CSV table of C-alpha atoms in Angstrom, one decimal:
chain,number,residue,atom,x,y,z
A,295,MET,CA,-10.8,-2.9,-7.1
A,296,THR,CA,-12.5,-0.9,-5.2
A,297,ALA,CA,-14.5,1.6,-5.8
A,298,ARG,CA,-11.9,4.5,-5.0
A,299,ALA,CA,-9.4,2.5,-7.0
A,300,ALA,CA,-11.9,2.6,-9.9
A,301,VAL,CA,-12.6,6.5,-9.6
A,302,TRP,CA,-8.8,7.2,-9.3
A,303,SER,CA,-7.6,4.8,-12.2
A,304,THR,CA,-10.5,6.5,-14.4
A,305,ALA,CA,-9.3,10.4,-13.3
A,306,LEU,CA,-5.8,9.1,-14.1
A,307,ALA,CA,-6.7,7.4,-17.8
A,308,MET,CA,-9.3,10.7,-18.2
A,309,VAL,CA,-6.1,13.0,-17.6
A,310,LEU,CA,-3.7,11.0,-20.1
A,311,VAL,CA,-6.5,11.1,-22.9
A,312,ALA,CA,-8.6,14.2,-22.2
A,313,PRO,CA,-7.1,17.6,-23.3
A,314,CYS,CA,-6.9,20.2,-20.1
A,315,TRP,CA,-9.4,23.5,-20.0
A,316,ALA,CA,-6.1,25.8,-19.2
A,317,GLY,CA,-4.0,23.8,-21.9
A,318,GLN,CA,-2.5,20.4,-22.3
A,319,ALA,CA,-0.5,18.9,-19.0
A,320,SER,CA,2.8,17.7,-19.3
A,321,ILE,CA,2.7,14.1,-17.2
A,322,GLU,CA,5.4,12.6,-15.2
A,323,GLY,CA,5.5,9.4,-12.7
A,324,GLU,CA,4.9,6.1,-12.9
A,325,LEU,CA,1.5,5.5,-14.6
A,326,LYS,CA,0.4,2.6,-12.2
A,327,THR,CA,-2.0,2.6,-9.7
A,328,TRP,CA,-1.4,4.4,-6.1
A,329,HIS,CA,1.6,5.7,-7.6
A,330,LYS,CA,2.1,9.6,-8.0
A,331,VAL,CA,1.6,11.4,-11.0
A,332,THR,CA,2.6,14.7,-11.2
A,333,LEU,CA,0.9,17.4,-13.8
A,334,SER,CA,2.1,20.5,-15.0
A,335,TRP,CA,1.4,23.3,-17.0
A,336,GLU,CA,3.5,26.2,-18.5
A,337,GLY,CA,2.3,29.6,-17.1
A,338,PRO,CA,3.3,33.5,-17.0
A,339,GLN,CA,6.7,34.1,-15.5
A,340,ALA,CA,6.5,34.9,-11.5
A,341,SER,CA,8.3,35.5,-8.8
A,342,GLU,CA,7.5,35.1,-5.4
A,343,THR,CA,8.3,38.9,-4.4
A,344,GLY,CA,6.3,39.9,-7.8
A,345,ASP,CA,2.8,41.1,-8.3
A,346,PRO,CA,0.5,39.0,-8.6
A,347,ASN,CA,2.2,36.9,-6.5
A,348,PRO,CA,2.0,32.9,-7.4
A,349,PHE,CA,1.5,31.7,-3.8
A,350,ALA,CA,-1.3,34.0,-3.1
A,351,ASP,CA,-3.2,35.4,-6.2
A,352,TYR,CA,-3.0,32.1,-8.3
A,353,ARG,CA,-5.0,29.0,-7.8
A,354,LEU,CA,-5.2,25.6,-9.8
A,355,THR,CA,-7.8,23.3,-9.2
A,356,VAL,CA,-8.4,20.0,-11.7
A,357,THR,CA,-11.7,18.7,-11.4
A,358,PHE,CA,-11.5,14.6,-13.0
A,359,THR,CA,-14.9,13.3,-13.7
A,360,HIS,CA,-15.8,9.8,-13.9
A,361,PRO,CA,-17.6,9.2,-17.5
A,362,GLU,CA,-20.2,6.6,-16.8
A,363,THR,CA,-21.2,8.0,-13.1
A,364,GLY,CA,-20.5,11.6,-13.5
A,365,THR,CA,-18.6,11.4,-10.3
A,366,THR,CA,-16.2,14.2,-9.7
A,367,LEU,CA,-12.7,14.2,-7.7
A,368,VAL,CA,-11.5,18.0,-7.2
A,369,VAL,CA,-8.1,18.3,-6.6
A,370,PRO,CA,-6.0,21.3,-5.7
A,371,GLY,CA,-2.9,22.4,-7.2
A,372,TYR,CA,-0.3,24.5,-6.1
A,373,PHE,CA,2.8,27.0,-7.7
A,374,ALA,CA,5.8,24.8,-7.6
A,375,ALA,CA,8.8,27.9,-7.6
A,376,ASP,CA,11.6,27.5,-9.7
A,377,GLY,CA,14.7,25.8,-7.6
């Protein structure tokens, strides 16, 4: 297993067992190496025409940390509009 695969596998495992700071994420997708996984959180009701604007005024950044090496992987998230 390459170092990158090990980090990704560990990050995925951390997501599955560790609670998130902003709340528990729901996880969708095949839980296999290199397969897409979607993490979703419930948030406040928002609209692209609302204030604050969810596309411009909200930011989601998830940091995965390998428990043994301390290596981190920072992944940006995005607002997925309904529809």
